PDB file of C-alpha atoms in Angstrom:
ATOM      1  CA  UNK A   1      -6.403  -7.691 -15.019  1.00  0.00           C
ATOM      2  CA  UNK A   2      -3.488  -6.252 -13.065  1.00  0.00           C
ATOM      3  CA  UNK A   3      -1.587  -5.217 -16.192  1.00  0.00           C
ATOM      4  CA  UNK A   4      -4.526  -3.116 -17.346  1.00  0.00           C
ATOM      5  CA  UNK A   5      -3.548  -0.735 -14.531  1.00  0.00           C
ATOM      6  CA  UNK A   6       0.188  -0.989 -15.099  1.00  0.00           C
ATOM      7  CA  UNK A   7       0.918   2.495 -13.754  1.00  0.00           C
ATOM      8  CA  UNK A   8      -0.524   1.647 -10.337  1.00  0.00           C
ATOM      9  CA  UNK A   9       1.035  -1.832 -10.353  1.00  0.00           C
ATOM     10  CA  UNK A  10       4.517  -0.611 -11.273  1.00  0.00           C
ATOM     11  CA  UNK A  11       4.347   2.228  -8.720  1.00  0.00           C
ATOM     12  CA  UNK A  12       3.399  -0.106  -5.872  1.00  0.00           C
ATOM     13  CA  UNK A  13       6.004  -2.697  -6.870  1.00  0.00           C
ATOM     14  CA  UNK A  14       8.767  -0.082  -6.966  1.00  0.00           C
ATOM     15  CA  UNK A  15       7.677   1.303  -3.595  1.00  0.00           C
ATOM     16  CA  UNK A  16       7.592  -2.182  -2.063  1.00  0.00           C
ATOM     17  CA  UNK A  17      11.012  -3.010  -3.493  1.00  0.00           C
ATOM     18  CA  UNK A  18      12.519   0.170  -2.058  1.00  0.00           C
ATOM     19  CA  UNK A  19      10.929  -0.415   1.360  1.00  0.00           C
ATOM     20  CA  UNK A  20      12.083  -4.042   1.439  1.00  0.00           C
ATOM     21  CA  UNK A  21      15.623  -3.072   0.464  1.00  0.00           C
ATOM     22  CA  UNK A  22      15.748  -0.440   3.181  1.00  0.00           C
ATOM     23  CA  UNK A  23      14.429  -2.849   5.835  1.00  0.00           C
ATOM     24  CA  UNK A  24      16.829  -5.620   4.852  1.00  0.00           C
ATOM     25  CA  UNK A  25      20.001  -3.602   4.304  1.00  0.00           C
ATOM     26  CA  UNK A  26      19.685  -0.262   6.114  1.00  0.00           C
ATOM     27  CA  UNK A  27      17.169  -0.676   8.932  1.00  0.00           C
ATOM     28  CA  UNK A  28      18.450  -0.848  12.541  1.00  0.00           C
ATOM     29  CA  UNK A  29      19.751  -4.248  13.565  1.00  0.00           C
ATOM     30  CA  UNK A  30      18.777  -6.288  16.609  1.00  0.00           C
ATOM     31  CA  UNK A  31      21.342  -8.239  18.650  1.00  0.00           C
ATOM     32  CA  UNK A  32      20.875 -10.903  21.271  1.00  0.00           C
ATOM     33  CA  UNK A  33      22.975 -11.869  24.313  1.00  0.00           C
ATOM     34  CA  UNK A  34      22.218 -14.597  26.833  1.00  0.00           C
ATOM     35  CA  UNK A  35      23.386 -15.677  30.245  1.00  0.00           C
ATOM     36  CA  UNK A  36      22.603 -18.656  32.474  1.00  0.00           C
ATOM     37  CA  UNK A  37      22.458 -18.771  36.253  1.00  0.00           C
ATOM     38  CA  UNK A  38      22.124 -21.726  38.556  1.00  0.00           C
ATOM     39  CA  UNK A  39      20.418 -21.474  41.928  1.00  0.00           C
ATOM     40  CA  UNK A  40      22.496 -23.346  44.444  1.00  0.00           C
ATOM     41  CA  UNK A  41      20.796 -24.851  47.464  1.00  0.00           C
ATOM     42  CA  UNK A  42      22.440 -23.839  50.754  1.00  0.00           C
ATOM     43  CA  UNK A  43      24.335 -26.417  52.734  1.00  0.00           C
ATOM     44  CA  UNK A  44      22.237 -26.822  55.851  1.00  0.00           C
ATOM     45  CA  UNK A  45      24.111 -27.839  59.047  1.00  0.00           C
ATOM     46  CA  UNK A  46      23.390 -31.288  60.356  1.00  0.00           C
ATOM     47  CA  UNK A  47      21.859 -31.949  63.722  1.00  0.00           C
ATOM     48  CA  UNK A  48      25.249 -33.080  65.029  1.00  0.00           C
ATOM     49  CA  UNK A  49      26.859 -29.823  63.946  1.00  0.00           C
ATOM     50  CA  UNK A  50      24.111 -27.800  65.575  1.00  0.00           C
ATOM     51  CA  UNK A  51      24.487 -29.699  68.832  1.00  0.00           C
ATOM     52  CA  UNK A  52      28.209 -29.143  68.911  1.00  0.00           C
ATOM     53  CA  UNK A  53      28.078 -25.450  67.929  1.00  0.00           C
ATOM     54  CA  UNK A  54      25.566 -23.397  69.930  1.00  0.00           C
ATOM     55  CA  UNK A  55      26.317 -20.265  67.831  1.00  0.00           C
ATOM     56  CA  UNK A  56      25.418 -22.143  64.701  1.00  0.00           C
ATOM     57  CA  UNK A  57      22.240 -23.406  66.306  1.00  0.00           C
ATOM     58  CA  UNK A  58      21.296 -19.837  67.239  1.00  0.00           C
ATOM     59  CA  UNK A  59      21.201 -18.693  63.593  1.00  0.00           C
ATOM     60  CA  UNK A  60      17.774 -18.021  62.017  1.00  0.00           C
ATOM     61  CA  UNK A  61      17.023 -20.798  59.554  1.00  0.00           C
ATOM     62  CA  UNK A  62      13.482 -19.661  58.706  1.00  0.00           C
ATOM     63  CA  UNK A  63      13.707 -19.667  54.895  1.00  0.00           C
ATOM     64  CA  UNK A  64      10.260 -20.609  53.494  1.00  0.00           C
ATOM     65  CA  UNK A  65      11.703 -21.732  50.144  1.00  0.00           C
ATOM     66  CA  UNK A  66      14.169 -24.026  51.856  1.00  0.00           C
ATOM     67  CA  UNK A  67      11.329 -25.831  53.591  1.00  0.00           C
ATOM     68  CA  UNK A  68       9.371 -26.357  50.341  1.00  0.00           C
ATOM     69  CA  UNK A  69       9.177 -29.884  48.978  1.00  0.00           C
ATOM     70  CA  UNK A  70       9.323 -28.471  45.415  1.00  0.00           C
ATOM     71  CA  UNK A  71      12.959 -27.713  44.711  1.00  0.00           C
ATOM     72  CA  UNK A  72      12.045 -25.620  41.623  1.00  0.00           C
ATOM     73  CA  UNK A  73       9.767 -23.252  43.551  1.00  0.00           C
ATOM     74  CA  UNK A  74      12.456 -20.614  44.104  1.00  0.00           C
ATOM     75  CA  UNK A  75      13.386 -20.701  40.400  1.00  0.00           C
ATOM     76  CA  UNK A  76       9.764 -20.202  39.370  1.00  0.00           C
ATOM     77  CA  UNK A  77       9.483 -17.255  41.743  1.00  0.00           C
ATOM     78  CA  UNK A  78      12.576 -15.672  40.187  1.00  0.00           C
ATOM     79  CA  UNK A  79      11.182 -16.061  36.671  1.00  0.00           C
ATOM     80  CA  UNK A  80       8.008 -14.345  37.805  1.00  0.00           C
ATOM     81  CA  UNK A  81       9.949 -11.507  39.456  1.00  0.00           C
ATOM     82  CA  UNK A  82      12.169 -10.887  36.436  1.00  0.00           C
ATOM     83  CA  UNK A  83       9.199 -10.949  34.070  1.00  0.00           C
ATOM     84  CA  UNK A  84       7.257  -8.345  36.055  1.00  0.00           C
ATOM     85  CA  UNK A  85       6.636  -4.784  34.947  1.00  0.00           C
ATOM     86  CA  UNK A  86       8.762  -3.461  37.819  1.00  0.00           C
ATOM     87  CA  UNK A  87      11.825  -5.194  36.420  1.00  0.00           C
ATOM     88  CA  UNK A  88      11.067  -3.926  32.913  1.00  0.00           C
ATOM     89  CA  UNK A  89      10.754  -0.370  34.281  1.00  0.00           C
ATOM     90  CA  UNK A  90      14.107  -0.665  36.026  1.00  0.00           C
ATOM     91  CA  UNK A  91      15.713  -1.802  32.770  1.00  0.00           C
ATOM     92  CA  UNK A  92      14.234   1.170  30.924  1.00  0.00           C
ATOM     93  CA  UNK A  93      15.373   3.518  33.694  1.00  0.00           C
ATOM     94  CA  UNK A  94      18.913   2.244  33.135  1.00  0.00           C
ATOM     95  CA  UNK A  95      18.669   3.294  29.472  1.00  0.00           C
ATOM     96  CA  UNK A  96      18.377  -0.257  28.175  1.00  0.00           C
ATOM     97  CA  UNK A  97      15.873  -2.018  25.944  1.00  0.00           C
ATOM     98  CA  UNK A  98      13.187  -3.997  27.834  1.00  0.00           C
ATOM     99  CA  UNK A  99      13.181  -6.765  25.249  1.00  0.00           C
ATOM    100  CA  UNK A 100      14.190  -9.963  27.047  1.00  0.00           C
ATOM    101  CA  UNK A 101      12.966 -13.393  28.062  1.00  0.00           C
ATOM    102  CA  UNK A 102      13.535 -15.442  31.212  1.00  0.00           C
ATOM    103  CA  UNK A 103      13.099 -19.208  30.980  1.00  0.00           C
ATOM    104  CA  UNK A 104      13.767 -22.360  32.965  1.00  0.00           C
ATOM    105  CA  UNK A 105      15.920 -24.866  31.071  1.00  0.00           C
ATOM    106  CA  UNK A 106      16.441 -28.396  32.298  1.00  0.00           C
ATOM    107  CA  UNK A 107      17.616 -28.568  35.902  1.00  0.00           C
ATOM    108  CA  UNK A 108      20.532 -30.535  37.221  1.00  0.00           C
ATOM    109  CA  UNK A 109      21.475 -31.682  40.703  1.00  0.00           C
ATOM    110  CA  UNK A 110      20.304 -29.623  43.625  1.00  0.00           C
ATOM    111  CA  UNK A 111      20.263 -26.339  41.699  1.00  0.00           C
ATOM    112  CA  UNK A 112      17.903 -24.860  39.179  1.00  0.00           C
ATOM    113  CA  UNK A 113      18.939 -23.195  35.913  1.00  0.00           C
ATOM    114  CA  UNK A 114      17.600 -19.801  34.834  1.00  0.00           C
ATOM    115  CA  UNK A 115      18.313 -18.570  31.326  1.00  0.00           C
ATOM    116  CA  UNK A 116      18.158 -14.861  30.511  1.00  0.00           C
ATOM    117  CA  UNK A 117      18.160 -13.738  26.895  1.00  0.00           C
ATOM    118  CA  UNK A 118      18.213 -10.003  26.167  1.00  0.00           C
ATOM    119  CA  UNK A 119      17.991  -8.038  22.929  1.00  0.00           C
ATOM    120  CA  UNK A 120      19.430  -4.657  22.019  1.00  0.00           C
ATOM    121  CA  UNK A 121      20.060  -2.320  19.136  1.00  0.00           C
ATOM    122  CA  UNK A 122      23.793  -3.015  19.419  1.00  0.00           C
ATOM    123  CA  UNK A 123      25.960  -5.817  20.823  1.00  0.00           C
ATOM    124  CA  UNK A 124      26.987  -3.667  23.798  1.00  0.00           C
ATOM    125  CA  UNK A 125      23.386  -2.807  24.561  1.00  0.00           C
ATOM    126  CA  UNK A 126      22.311  -6.455  24.504  1.00  0.00           C
ATOM    127  CA  UNK A 127      25.191  -7.514  26.792  1.00  0.00           C
ATOM    128  CA  UNK A 128      24.484  -4.661  29.202  1.00  0.00           C
ATOM    129  CA  UNK A 129      20.827  -5.667  29.413  1.00  0.00           C
ATOM    130  CA  UNK A 130      21.738  -9.278  30.207  1.00  0.00           C
ATOM    131  CA  UNK A 131      24.157  -8.147  32.922  1.00  0.00           C
ATOM    132  CA  UNK A 132      21.549  -5.819  34.438  1.00  0.00           C
ATOM    133  CA  UNK A 133      19.019  -8.630  34.576  1.00  0.00           C
ATOM    134  CA  UNK A 134      21.603 -10.903  36.225  1.00  0.00           C
ATOM    135  CA  UNK A 135      22.175  -8.304  38.963  1.00  0.00           C
ATOM    136  CA  UNK A 136      18.429  -7.976  39.352  1.00  0.00           C
ATOM    137  CA  UNK A 137      18.165 -11.735  39.766  1.00  0.00           C
ATOM    138  CA  UNK A 138      20.659 -11.737  42.617  1.00  0.00           C
ATOM    139  CA  UNK A 139      18.975  -8.883  44.470  1.00  0.00           C
ATOM    140  CA  UNK A 140      15.479 -10.335  44.043  1.00  0.00           C
ATOM    141  CA  UNK A 141      16.686 -13.773  45.119  1.00  0.00           C
ATOM    142  CA  UNK A 142      18.059 -12.407  48.360  1.00  0.00           C
ATOM    143  CA  UNK A 143      15.032 -10.197  48.990  1.00  0.00           C
ATOM    144  CA  UNK A 144      12.393 -12.943  48.770  1.00  0.00           C
ATOM    145  CA  UNK A 145      14.343 -15.225  51.105  1.00  0.00           C
ATOM    146  CA  UNK A 146      14.824 -12.511  53.713  1.00  0.00           C
ATOM    147  CA  UNK A 147      11.089 -12.247  54.366  1.00  0.00           C
ATOM    148  CA  UNK A 148      11.595 -13.936  57.783  1.00  0.00           C
ATOM    149  CA  UNK A 149      15.108 -12.544  58.296  1.00  0.00           C
ATOM    150  CA  UNK A 150      16.758 -15.886  57.627  1.00  0.00           C
ATOM    151  CA  UNK A 151      20.510 -15.989  58.021  1.00  0.00           C
ATOM    152  CA  UNK A 152      22.679 -15.960  54.892  1.00  0.00           C
ATOM    153  CA  UNK A 153      23.750 -19.499  55.682  1.00  0.00           C
ATOM    154  CA  UNK A 154      20.234 -20.678  54.821  1.00  0.00           C
ATOM    155  CA  UNK A 155      19.760 -18.737  51.600  1.00  0.00           C
ATOM    156  CA  UNK A 156      19.855 -19.881  47.980  1.00  0.00           C
ATOM    157  CA  UNK A 157      22.559 -18.217  45.902  1.00  0.00           C
ATOM    158  CA  UNK A 158      22.737 -17.433  42.187  1.00  0.00           C
ATOM    159  CA  UNK A 159      25.867 -18.589  40.400  1.00  0.00           C
ATOM    160  CA  UNK A 160      26.560 -17.437  36.847  1.00  0.00           C
ATOM    161  CA  UNK A 161      27.705 -20.324  34.684  1.00  0.00           C
ATOM    162  CA  UNK A 162      27.487 -18.683  31.221  1.00  0.00           C
ATOM    163  CA  UNK A 163      28.459 -15.039  30.941  1.00  0.00           C
ATOM    164  CA  UNK A 164      27.143 -12.855  28.043  1.00  0.00           C
ATOM    165  CA  UNK A 165      30.531 -12.286  26.435  1.00  0.00           C
ATOM    166  CA  UNK A 166      29.260 -12.077  22.849  1.00  0.00           C
ATOM    167  CA  UNK A 167      26.096 -10.832  21.204  1.00  0.00           C
ATOM    168  CA  UNK A 168      24.861 -12.189  17.899  1.00  0.00           C
ATOM    169  CA  UNK A 169      22.690 -10.493  15.311  1.00  0.00           C
ATOM    170  CA  UNK A 170      19.086 -11.672  15.114  1.00  0.00           C
ATOM    171  CA  UNK A 171      18.633 -12.324  11.422  1.00  0.00           C
ATOM    172  CA  UNK A 172      15.067 -13.428  12.067  1.00  0.00           C
ATOM    173  CA  UNK A 173      14.149  -9.858  13.046  1.00  0.00           C
ATOM    174  CA  UNK A 174      15.179  -8.560   9.607  1.00  0.00           C
ATOM    175  CA  UNK A 175      13.365 -11.440   7.949  1.00  0.00           C
ATOM    176  CA  UNK A 176      10.180 -10.731   9.911  1.00  0.00           C
ATOM    177  CA  UNK A 177      10.348  -7.050   8.996  1.00  0.00           C
ATOM    178  CA  UNK A 178      10.866  -7.948   5.330  1.00  0.00           C
ATOM    179  CA  UNK A 179       7.869 -10.295   5.379  1.00  0.00           C
ATOM    180  CA  UNK A 180       5.736  -7.545   6.928  1.00  0.00           C
ATOM    181  CA  UNK A 181       6.817  -5.137   4.174  1.00  0.00           C
ATOM    182  CA  UNK A 182       6.014  -7.674   1.451  1.00  0.00           C
ATOM    183  CA  UNK A 183       2.583  -8.418   2.897  1.00  0.00           C
ATOM    184  CA  UNK A 184       1.916  -4.703   3.124  1.00  0.00           C
ATOM    185  CA  UNK A 185       3.019  -4.298  -0.491  1.00  0.00           C
ATOM    186  CA  UNK A 186       0.617  -7.013  -1.666  1.00  0.00           C
ATOM    187  CA  UNK A 187      -2.269  -5.411   0.234  1.00  0.00           C
ATOM    188  CA  UNK A 188      -1.341  -1.993  -1.157  1.00  0.00           C
ATOM    189  CA  UNK A 189      -1.121  -3.437  -4.675  1.00  0.00           C
ATOM    190  CA  UNK A 190      -4.626  -4.868  -4.629  1.00  0.00           C
ATOM    191  CA  UNK A 191      -5.922  -1.719  -2.974  1.00  0.00           C
ATOM    192  CA  UNK A 192      -4.377   0.485  -5.660  1.00  0.00           C
ATOM    193  CA  UNK A 193      -5.784  -1.714  -8.447  1.00  0.00           C
ATOM    194  CA  UNK A 194      -9.234  -1.654  -6.849  1.00  0.00           C
ATOM    195  CA  UNK A 195      -9.135   2.131  -6.594  1.00  0.00           C
ATOM    196  CA  UNK A 196      -7.956   2.431 -10.200  1.00  0.00           C
ATOM    197  CA  UNK A 197     -10.778   0.187 -11.389  1.00  0.00           C
ATOM    198  CA  UNK A 198     -13.280   2.197  -9.361  1.00  0.00           C
ATOM    199  CA  UNK A 199     -12.042   5.448 -10.893  1.00  0.00           C
ATOM    200  CA  UNK A 200     -12.151   3.909 -14.369  1.00  0.00           C
ATOM    201  CA  UNK A 201     -15.712   2.662 -13.870  1.00  0.00           C
ATOM    202  CA  UNK A 202     -16.752   6.063 -12.541  1.00  0.00           C
ATOM    203  CA  UNK A 203     -15.302   7.785 -15.596  1.00  0.00           C
ATOM    204  CA  UNK A 204     -17.002   5.309 -17.927  1.00  0.00           C
ATOM    205  CA  UNK A 205     -20.326   5.878 -16.186  1.00  0.00           C
ATOM    206  CA  UNK A 206     -19.806   9.651 -16.469  1.00  0.00           C
ATOM    207  CA  UNK A 207     -19.033   9.376 -20.181  1.00  0.00           C
ATOM    208  CA  UNK A 208     -22.154   7.259 -20.733  1.00  0.00           C
ATOM    209  CA  UNK A 209     -24.353   9.732 -18.903  1.00  0.00           C
ATOM    210  CA  UNK A 210     -22.758  12.617 -20.826  1.00  0.00           C
ATOM    211  CA  UNK A 211     -23.396  10.929 -24.189  1.00  0.00           C
ATOM    212  CA  UNK A 212     -26.993  10.210 -23.212  1.00  0.00           C
ATOM    213  CA  UNK A 213     -27.457  13.846 -22.223  1.00  0.00           C
ATOM    214  CA  UNK A 214     -25.976  14.943 -25.527  1.00  0.00           C
ATOM    215  CA  UNK A 215     -28.382  12.704 -27.423  1.00  0.00           C
ATOM    216  CA  UNK A 216     -31.297  14.078 -25.446  1.00  0.00           C
ATOM    217  CA  UNK A 217     -30.152  17.637 -26.102  1.00  0.00           C
ATOM    218  CA  UNK A 218     -29.824  16.883 -29.822  1.00  0.00           C
ATOM    219  CA  UNK A 219     -33.339  15.485 -29.884  1.00  0.00           C
ATOM    220  CA  UNK A 220     -34.649  18.564 -28.115  1.00  0.00           C
ATOM    221  CA  UNK A 221     -32.877  20.815 -30.641  1.00  0.00           C
ATOM    222  CA  UNK A 222     -34.311  18.854 -33.600  1.00  0.00           C
ATOM    223  CA  UNK A 223     -37.858  18.816 -32.182  1.00  0.00           C
ATOM    224  CA  UNK A 224     -38.839  22.517 -32.887  1.00  0.00           C
ATOM    225  CA  UNK A 225     -37.539  22.329 -36.477  1.00  0.00           C
ATOM    226  CA  UNK A 226     -39.759  19.341 -37.241  1.00  0.00           C
ATOM    227  CA  UNK A 227     -42.763  21.138 -35.780  1.00  0.00           C
ATOM    228  CA  UNK A 228     -42.058  24.312 -37.769  1.00  0.00           C
ATOM    229  CA  UNK A 229     -41.619  22.237 -40.920  1.00  0.00           C
ATOM    230  CA  UNK A 230     -45.023  20.693 -40.380  1.00  0.00           C
ATOM    231  CA  UNK A 231     -46.626  24.123 -40.031  1.00  0.00           C
ATOM    232  CA  UNK A 232     -44.990  25.869 -42.961  1.00  0.00           C
ATOM    233  CA  UNK A 233     -41.349  25.056 -43.456  1.00  0.00           C
ATOM    234  CA  UNK A 234     -41.890  21.721 -45.229  1.00  0.00           C
ATOM    235  CA  UNK A 235     -41.485  21.392 -48.956  1.00  0.00           C
ATOM    236  CA  UNK A 236     -44.242  23.148 -50.919  1.00  0.00           C
ATOM    237  CA  UNK A 237     -47.459  21.215 -50.426  1.00  0.00           C
ATOM    238  CA  UNK A 238     -49.498  19.990 -53.344  1.00  0.00           C
ATOM    239  CA  UNK A 239     -52.267  22.398 -54.398  1.00  0.00           C
ATOM    240  CA  UNK A 240     -55.748  21.257 -53.437  1.00  0.00           C
ATOM    241  CA  UNK A 241     -58.150  20.102 -56.170  1.00  0.00           C
ATOM    242  CA  UNK A 242     -60.550  22.848 -57.325  1.00  0.00           C
ATOM    243  CA  UNK A 243     -64.039  22.517 -55.975  1.00  0.00           C
ATOM    244  CA  UNK A 244     -66.803  21.848 -58.473  1.00  0.00           C
ATOM    245  CA  UNK A 245     -68.725  24.994 -59.551  1.00  0.00           C
ATOM    246  CA  UNK A 246     -71.889  25.712 -57.682  1.00  0.00           C
ATOM    247  CA  UNK A 247     -75.162  25.393 -59.647  1.00  0.00           C
ATOM    248  CA  UNK A 248     -78.385  27.187 -59.060  1.00  0.00           C
ATOM    249  CA  UNK A 249     -81.652  25.246 -58.757  1.00  0.00           C
ATOM    250  CA  UNK A 250     -82.678  25.797 -62.409  1.00  0.00           C
ATOM    251  CA  UNK A 251     -79.361  24.419 -63.639  1.00  0.00           C
ATOM    252  CA  UNK A 252     -79.624  21.429 -61.304  1.00  0.00           C
ATOM    253  CA  UNK A 253     -83.132  20.664 -62.691  1.00  0.00           C
ATOM    254  CA  UNK A 254     -81.999  20.857 -66.277  1.00  0.00           C
ATOM    255  CA  UNK A 255     -79.112  18.517 -65.535  1.00  0.00           C
ATOM    256  CA  UNK A 256     -81.428  15.977 -63.961  1.00  0.00           C
ATOM    257  CA  UNK A 257     -83.797  16.112 -66.951  1.00  0.00           C
ATOM    258  CA  UNK A 258     -80.886  15.596 -69.311  1.00  0.00           C
ATOM    259  CA  UNK A 259     -79.840  12.468 -67.381  1.00  0.00           C
ATOM    260  CA  UNK A 260     -83.370  11.091 -67.723  1.00  0.00           C
ATOM    261  CA  UNK A 261     -83.523  11.724 -71.501  1.00  0.00           C
ATOM    262  CA  UNK A 262     -80.095  10.244 -72.272  1.00  0.00           C
ATOM    263  CA  UNK A 263     -81.069   6.578 -71.530  1.00  0.00           C
ATOM    264  CA  UNK A 264     -84.179   6.786 -73.754  1.00  0.00           C
ATOM    265  CA  UNK A 265     -82.164   8.220 -76.585  1.00  0.00           C
ATOM    266  CA  UNK A 266     -79.710   5.401 -76.250  1.00  0.00           C
ATOM    267  CA  UNK A 267     -82.528   2.829 -76.520  1.00  0.00           C
ATOM    268  CA  UNK A 268     -83.984   4.451 -79.679  1.00  0.00           C
ATOM    269  CA  UNK A 269     -80.602   4.618 -81.294  1.00  0.00           C
ATOM    270  CA  UNK A 270     -79.968   0.915 -80.613  1.00  0.00           C
ATOM    271  CA  UNK A 271     -83.170  -0.410 -82.265  1.00  0.00           C
ATOM    272  CA  UNK A 272     -82.226   0.226 -85.941  1.00  0.00           C
ATOM    273  CA  UNK A 273     -79.154  -1.870 -85.398  1.00  0.00           C
ATOM    274  CA  UNK A 274     -81.328  -4.781 -84.286  1.00  0.00           C
ATOM    275  CA  UNK A 275     -83.533  -4.597 -87.427  1.00  0.00           C
ATOM    276  CA  UNK A 276     -80.520  -4.250 -89.612  1.00  0.00           C
ATOM    277  CA  UNK A 277     -79.089  -7.444 -88.273  1.00  0.00           C
ATOM    278  CA  UNK A 278     -82.269  -9.290 -89.022  1.00  0.00           C
TER     279      UNK A 278
END
C-alpha cells in the first residue's frame, strides 16, 4: 500500500533522514555540570560555656531551624527556594540557562546534602550556572535564618564538597531529539500517504463522473437522429398494398348472384360423374 505512493514515501523518508542527521550531528549540544553542598549544623555553646562567658550568653540564638526536631527541614527549605521562579529569573538575568535540578541525596552525620545539577549549551555555561546556583544557596541559607536576627554563631552554613570542575555532554538530549524527529517522520509519512490516496480517489471519482457525462451526452446526441430516422430518414419503407377497387351497387349485386349460381353449377357438373361410375 505504501509503495503505491512511492513518490510521497521517498520524499518523506529523505526529509526525515536529513532532519535526523542534522539533529544528531549538527544540532546544538547540551552539557551538564553538578555540584554538591552539605549544610553543617552550627556548634551551639554548652550551658557551662554560657555561664562562664557572659558575652557569649548575650548573643541572639533565636534560629527557628536550629530548634526544629527535623534536621532535614533547612535542606528542604533550600530546595524549595532554589526551585522557585525567583531563582530561575535571577539565573536568566545573569545570562545563563534556567535548566537545572536541585535534589536531596542521602544525608550523613549532622549535615544535609544538596545536589545541584545545571545544564548549558556549552561546558562553560553549565559550570557557570552551577556556580551561580551555589552562590544563591549560600545567600538564601543565610537570609532564612536571619528572620529573628540570630547571631552567625547559631546559623547553618553551606560547605561545597564537590565543585563543578568538568561538564559532560548529555547524549540523552540528542537521542531524545532524534526520537522526536523519527516519530514526526512516521506521522508525516502516514499523513502524506493518506493525502495521496485521497487525491487519487478524488481523481478517480472525477474521471468516473466525466465518463458518465460523456455517455449521457453521446446518448443525447444520438437521440434526435433516431427520431428523424423514424419520421423520414430510415431506409425506404415498403410500399403499401393497393386497396381493392371500389364497386358500385349494380356490380356488387351481380357478384353476389354469381356466387349463388356457382355452387349449383358445381352440383350439376358432379352428377354425370356419379352415373358414369355406376
